[in-house]
PDB file of N, CA and C in Angstrom:
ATOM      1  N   UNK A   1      -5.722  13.396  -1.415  1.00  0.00           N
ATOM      2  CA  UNK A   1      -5.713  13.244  -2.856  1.00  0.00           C
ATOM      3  C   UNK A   1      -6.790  14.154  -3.435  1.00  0.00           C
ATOM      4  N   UNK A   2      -6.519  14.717  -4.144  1.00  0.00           N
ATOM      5  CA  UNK A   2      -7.646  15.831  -5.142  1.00  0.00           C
ATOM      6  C   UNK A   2      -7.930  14.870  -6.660  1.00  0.00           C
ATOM      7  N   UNK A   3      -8.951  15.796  -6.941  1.00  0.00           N
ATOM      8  CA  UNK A   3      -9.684  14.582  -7.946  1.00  0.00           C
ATOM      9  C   UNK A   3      -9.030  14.569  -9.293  1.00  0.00           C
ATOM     10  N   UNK A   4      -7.839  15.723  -9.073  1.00  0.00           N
ATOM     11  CA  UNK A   4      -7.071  15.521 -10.099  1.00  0.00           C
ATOM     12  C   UNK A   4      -6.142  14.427 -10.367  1.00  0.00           C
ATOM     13  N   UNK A   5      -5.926  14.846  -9.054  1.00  0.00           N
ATOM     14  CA  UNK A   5      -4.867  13.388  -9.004  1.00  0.00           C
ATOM     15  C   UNK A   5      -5.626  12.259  -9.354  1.00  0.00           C
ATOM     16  N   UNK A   6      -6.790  12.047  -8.894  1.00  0.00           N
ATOM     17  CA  UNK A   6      -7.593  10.301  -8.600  1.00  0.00           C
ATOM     18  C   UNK A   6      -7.543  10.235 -10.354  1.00  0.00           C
ATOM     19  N   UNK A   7      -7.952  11.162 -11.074  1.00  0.00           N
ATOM     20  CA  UNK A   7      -8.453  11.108 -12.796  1.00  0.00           C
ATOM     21  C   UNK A   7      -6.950  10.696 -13.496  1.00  0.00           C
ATOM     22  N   UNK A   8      -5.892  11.073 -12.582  1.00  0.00           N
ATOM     23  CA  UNK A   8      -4.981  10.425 -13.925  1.00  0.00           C
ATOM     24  C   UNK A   8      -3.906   9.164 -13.458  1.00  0.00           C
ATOM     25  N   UNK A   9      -4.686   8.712 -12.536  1.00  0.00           N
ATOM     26  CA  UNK A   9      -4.136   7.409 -11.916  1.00  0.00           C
ATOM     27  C   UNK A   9      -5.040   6.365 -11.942  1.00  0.00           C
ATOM     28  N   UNK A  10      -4.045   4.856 -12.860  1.00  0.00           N
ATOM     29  CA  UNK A  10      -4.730   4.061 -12.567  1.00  0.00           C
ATOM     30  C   UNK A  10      -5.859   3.783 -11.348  1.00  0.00           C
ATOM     31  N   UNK A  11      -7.636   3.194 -10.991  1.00  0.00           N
ATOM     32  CA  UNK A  11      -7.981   2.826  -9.808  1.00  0.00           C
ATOM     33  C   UNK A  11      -7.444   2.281  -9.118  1.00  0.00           C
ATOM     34  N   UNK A  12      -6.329   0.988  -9.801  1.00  0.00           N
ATOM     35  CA  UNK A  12      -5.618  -0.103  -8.630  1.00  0.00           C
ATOM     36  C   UNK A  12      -4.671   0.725  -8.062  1.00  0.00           C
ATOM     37  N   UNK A  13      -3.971   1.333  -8.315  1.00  0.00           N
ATOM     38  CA  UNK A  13      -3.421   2.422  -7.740  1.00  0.00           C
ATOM     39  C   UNK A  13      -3.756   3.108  -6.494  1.00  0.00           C
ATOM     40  N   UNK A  14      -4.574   3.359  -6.839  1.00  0.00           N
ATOM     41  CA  UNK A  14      -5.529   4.369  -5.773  1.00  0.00           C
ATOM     42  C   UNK A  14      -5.856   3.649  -4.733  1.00  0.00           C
ATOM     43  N   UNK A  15      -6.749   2.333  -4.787  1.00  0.00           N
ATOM     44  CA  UNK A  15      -7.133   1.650  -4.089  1.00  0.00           C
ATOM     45  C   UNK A  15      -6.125   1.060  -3.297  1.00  0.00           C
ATOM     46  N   UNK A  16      -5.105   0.758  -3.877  1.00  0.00           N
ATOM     47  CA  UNK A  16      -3.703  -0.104  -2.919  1.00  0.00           C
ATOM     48  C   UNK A  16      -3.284   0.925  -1.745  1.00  0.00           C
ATOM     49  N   UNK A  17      -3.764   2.626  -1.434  1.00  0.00           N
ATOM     50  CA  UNK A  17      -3.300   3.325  -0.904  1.00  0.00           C
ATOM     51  C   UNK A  17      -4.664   3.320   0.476  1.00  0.00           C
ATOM     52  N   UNK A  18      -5.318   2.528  -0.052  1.00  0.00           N
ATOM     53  CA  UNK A  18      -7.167   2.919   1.399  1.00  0.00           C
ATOM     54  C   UNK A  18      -7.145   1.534   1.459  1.00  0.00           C
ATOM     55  N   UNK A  19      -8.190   1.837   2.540  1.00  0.00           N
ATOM     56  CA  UNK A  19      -9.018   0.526   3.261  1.00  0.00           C
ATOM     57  C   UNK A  19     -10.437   1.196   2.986  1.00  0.00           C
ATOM     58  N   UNK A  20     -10.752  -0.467   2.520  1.00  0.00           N
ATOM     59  CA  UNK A  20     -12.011  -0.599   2.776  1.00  0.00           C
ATOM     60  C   UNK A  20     -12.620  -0.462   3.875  1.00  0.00           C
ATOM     61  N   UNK A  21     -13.708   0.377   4.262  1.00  0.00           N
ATOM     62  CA  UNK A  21     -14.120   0.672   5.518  1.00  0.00           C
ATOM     63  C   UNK A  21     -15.850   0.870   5.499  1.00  0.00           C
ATOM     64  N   UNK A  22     -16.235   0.452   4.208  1.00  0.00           N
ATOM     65  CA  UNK A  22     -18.115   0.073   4.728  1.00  0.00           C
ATOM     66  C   UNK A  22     -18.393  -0.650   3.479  1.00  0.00           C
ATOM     67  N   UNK A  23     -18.924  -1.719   3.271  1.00  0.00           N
ATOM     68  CA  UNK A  23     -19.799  -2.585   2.087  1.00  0.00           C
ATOM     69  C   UNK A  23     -21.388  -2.525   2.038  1.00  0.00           C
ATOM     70  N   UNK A  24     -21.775  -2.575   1.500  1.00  0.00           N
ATOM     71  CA  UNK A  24     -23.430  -2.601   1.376  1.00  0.00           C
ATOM     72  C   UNK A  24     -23.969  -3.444   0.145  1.00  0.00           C
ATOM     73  N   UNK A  25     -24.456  -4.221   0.255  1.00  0.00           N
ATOM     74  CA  UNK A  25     -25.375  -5.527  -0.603  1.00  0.00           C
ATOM     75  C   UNK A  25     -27.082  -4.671  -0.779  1.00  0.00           C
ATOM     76  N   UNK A  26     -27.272  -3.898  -1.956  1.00  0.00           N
ATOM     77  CA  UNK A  26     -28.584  -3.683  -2.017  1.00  0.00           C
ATOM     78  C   UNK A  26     -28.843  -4.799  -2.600  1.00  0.00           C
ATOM     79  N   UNK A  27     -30.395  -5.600  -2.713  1.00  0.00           N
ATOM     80  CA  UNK A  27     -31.112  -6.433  -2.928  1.00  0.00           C
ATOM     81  C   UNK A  27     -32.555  -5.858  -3.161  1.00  0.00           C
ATOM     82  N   UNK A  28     -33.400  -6.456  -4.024  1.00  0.00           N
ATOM     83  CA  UNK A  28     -34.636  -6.068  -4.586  1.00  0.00           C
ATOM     84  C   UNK A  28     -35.596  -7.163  -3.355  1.00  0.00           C
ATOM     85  N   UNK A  29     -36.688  -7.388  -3.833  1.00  0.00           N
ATOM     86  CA  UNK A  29     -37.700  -8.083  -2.654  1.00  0.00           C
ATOM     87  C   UNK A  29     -37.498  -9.829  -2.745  1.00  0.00           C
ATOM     88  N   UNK A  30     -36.985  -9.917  -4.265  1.00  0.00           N
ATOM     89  CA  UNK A  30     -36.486 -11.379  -4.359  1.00  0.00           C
ATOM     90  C   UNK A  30     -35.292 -11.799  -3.807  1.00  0.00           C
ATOM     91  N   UNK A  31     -34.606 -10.982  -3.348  1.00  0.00           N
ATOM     92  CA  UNK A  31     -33.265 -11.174  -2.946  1.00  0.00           C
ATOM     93  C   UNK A  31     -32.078 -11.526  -3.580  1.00  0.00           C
ATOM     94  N   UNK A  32     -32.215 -10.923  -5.170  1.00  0.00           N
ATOM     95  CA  UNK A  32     -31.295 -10.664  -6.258  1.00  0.00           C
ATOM     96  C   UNK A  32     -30.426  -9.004  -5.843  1.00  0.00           C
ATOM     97  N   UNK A  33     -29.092  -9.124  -6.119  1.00  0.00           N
ATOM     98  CA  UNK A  33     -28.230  -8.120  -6.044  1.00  0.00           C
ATOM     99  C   UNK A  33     -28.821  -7.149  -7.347  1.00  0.00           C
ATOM    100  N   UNK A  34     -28.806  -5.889  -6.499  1.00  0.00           N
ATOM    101  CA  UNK A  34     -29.084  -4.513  -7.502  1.00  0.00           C
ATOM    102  C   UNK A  34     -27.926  -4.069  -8.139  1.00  0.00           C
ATOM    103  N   UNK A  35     -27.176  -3.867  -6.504  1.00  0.00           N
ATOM    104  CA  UNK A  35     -26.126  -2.817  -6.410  1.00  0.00           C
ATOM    105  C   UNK A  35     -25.355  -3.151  -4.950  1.00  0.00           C
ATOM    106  N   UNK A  36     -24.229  -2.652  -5.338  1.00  0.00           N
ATOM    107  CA  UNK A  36     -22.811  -2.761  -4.214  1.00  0.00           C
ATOM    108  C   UNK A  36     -22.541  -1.646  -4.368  1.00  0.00           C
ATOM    109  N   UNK A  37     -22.212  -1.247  -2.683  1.00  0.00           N
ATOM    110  CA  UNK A  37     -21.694  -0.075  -2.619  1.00  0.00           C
ATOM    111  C   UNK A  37     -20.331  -0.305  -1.615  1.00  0.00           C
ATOM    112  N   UNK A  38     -19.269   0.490  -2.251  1.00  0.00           N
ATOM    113  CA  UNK A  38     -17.757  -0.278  -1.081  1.00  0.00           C
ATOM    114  C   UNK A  38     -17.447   1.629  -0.933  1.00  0.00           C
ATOM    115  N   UNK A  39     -16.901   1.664   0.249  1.00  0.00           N
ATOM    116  CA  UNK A  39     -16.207   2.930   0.680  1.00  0.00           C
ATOM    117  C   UNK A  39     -15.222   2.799   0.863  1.00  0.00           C
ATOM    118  N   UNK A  40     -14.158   3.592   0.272  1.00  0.00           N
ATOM    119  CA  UNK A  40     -12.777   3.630   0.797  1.00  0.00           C
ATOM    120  C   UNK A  40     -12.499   4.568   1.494  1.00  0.00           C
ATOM    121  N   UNK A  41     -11.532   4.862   2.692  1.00  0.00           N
ATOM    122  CA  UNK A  41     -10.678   5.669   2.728  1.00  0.00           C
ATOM    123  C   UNK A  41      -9.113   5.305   3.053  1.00  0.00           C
ATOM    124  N   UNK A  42      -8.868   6.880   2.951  1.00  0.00           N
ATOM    125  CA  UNK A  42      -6.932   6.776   2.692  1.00  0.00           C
ATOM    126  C   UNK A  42      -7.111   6.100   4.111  1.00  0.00           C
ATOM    127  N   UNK A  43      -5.033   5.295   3.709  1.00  0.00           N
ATOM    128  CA  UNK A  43      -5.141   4.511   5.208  1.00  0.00           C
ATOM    129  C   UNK A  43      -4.233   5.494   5.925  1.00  0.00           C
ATOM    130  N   UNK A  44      -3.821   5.380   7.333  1.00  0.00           N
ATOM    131  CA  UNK A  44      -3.335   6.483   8.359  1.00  0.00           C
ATOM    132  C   UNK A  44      -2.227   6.590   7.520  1.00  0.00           C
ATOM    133  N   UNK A  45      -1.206   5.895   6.759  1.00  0.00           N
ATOM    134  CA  UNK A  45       0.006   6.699   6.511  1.00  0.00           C
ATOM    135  C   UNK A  45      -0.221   7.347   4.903  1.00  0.00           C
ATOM    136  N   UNK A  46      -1.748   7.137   4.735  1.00  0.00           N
ATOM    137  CA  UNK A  46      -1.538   8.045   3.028  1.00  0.00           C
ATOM    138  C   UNK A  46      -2.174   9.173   3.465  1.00  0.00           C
ATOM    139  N   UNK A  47      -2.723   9.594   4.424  1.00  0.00           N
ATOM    140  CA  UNK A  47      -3.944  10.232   5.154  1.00  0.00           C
ATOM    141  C   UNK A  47      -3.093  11.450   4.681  1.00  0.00           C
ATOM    142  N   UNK A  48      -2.284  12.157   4.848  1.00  0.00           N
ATOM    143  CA  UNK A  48      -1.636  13.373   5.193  1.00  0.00           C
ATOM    144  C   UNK A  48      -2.043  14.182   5.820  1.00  0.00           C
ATOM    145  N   UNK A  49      -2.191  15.114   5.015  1.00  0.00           N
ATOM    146  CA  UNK A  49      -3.159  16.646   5.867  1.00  0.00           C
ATOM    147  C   UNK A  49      -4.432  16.683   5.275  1.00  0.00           C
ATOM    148  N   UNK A  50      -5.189  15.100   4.380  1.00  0.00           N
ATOM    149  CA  UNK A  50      -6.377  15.047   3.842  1.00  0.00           C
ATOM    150  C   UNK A  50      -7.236  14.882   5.278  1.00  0.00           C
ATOM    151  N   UNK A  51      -8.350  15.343   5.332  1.00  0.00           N
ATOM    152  CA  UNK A  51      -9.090  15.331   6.744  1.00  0.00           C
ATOM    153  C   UNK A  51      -9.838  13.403   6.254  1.00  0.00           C
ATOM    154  N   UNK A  52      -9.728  12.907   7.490  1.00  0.00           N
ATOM    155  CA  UNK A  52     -10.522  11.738   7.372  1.00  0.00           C
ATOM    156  C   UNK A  52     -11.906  11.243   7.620  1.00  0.00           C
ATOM    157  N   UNK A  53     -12.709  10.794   6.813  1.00  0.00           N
ATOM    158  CA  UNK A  53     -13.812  10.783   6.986  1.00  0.00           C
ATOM    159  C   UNK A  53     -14.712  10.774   5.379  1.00  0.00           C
ATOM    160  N   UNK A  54     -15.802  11.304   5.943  1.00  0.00           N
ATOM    161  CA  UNK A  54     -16.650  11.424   4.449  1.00  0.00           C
ATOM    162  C   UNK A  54     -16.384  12.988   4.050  1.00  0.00           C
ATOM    163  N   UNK A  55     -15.688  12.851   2.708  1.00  0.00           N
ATOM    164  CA  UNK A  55     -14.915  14.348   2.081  1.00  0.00           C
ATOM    165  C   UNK A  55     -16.213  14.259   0.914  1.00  0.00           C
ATOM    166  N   UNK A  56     -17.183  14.082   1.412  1.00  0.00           N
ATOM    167  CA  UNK A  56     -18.168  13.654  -0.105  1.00  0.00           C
ATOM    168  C   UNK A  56     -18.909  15.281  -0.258  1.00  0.00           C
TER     169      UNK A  56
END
């Protein structure tokens, strides 16, 4: 998928096509949530000829 494509498609869209494949819970020293971080990638049959991995 190119980022053209990702910009004119709904996210749920997008997302119904990957797996979730890393979560991260940042937390401050009190142990209140900062920030979430979720990674997707395409799943093996949306994969195509996109290389898999971190395209970042």
């Amino acid at each position: 998928m190119t980022l053209k494509e990702m910009r004119t498609q709904p996210l749920v869209n997008i997302l119904d096509k990957m797996d979730m494949v890393d979560l991260k819970v940042h937390t401050d020293d009190r142990g209140n949530i900062c920030a979430i971080e979720i990674k997707y990638e395409p799943t093996a049959e949306n994969a195509g000829s996109e290389k898999k991995g971190r395209g970042f």
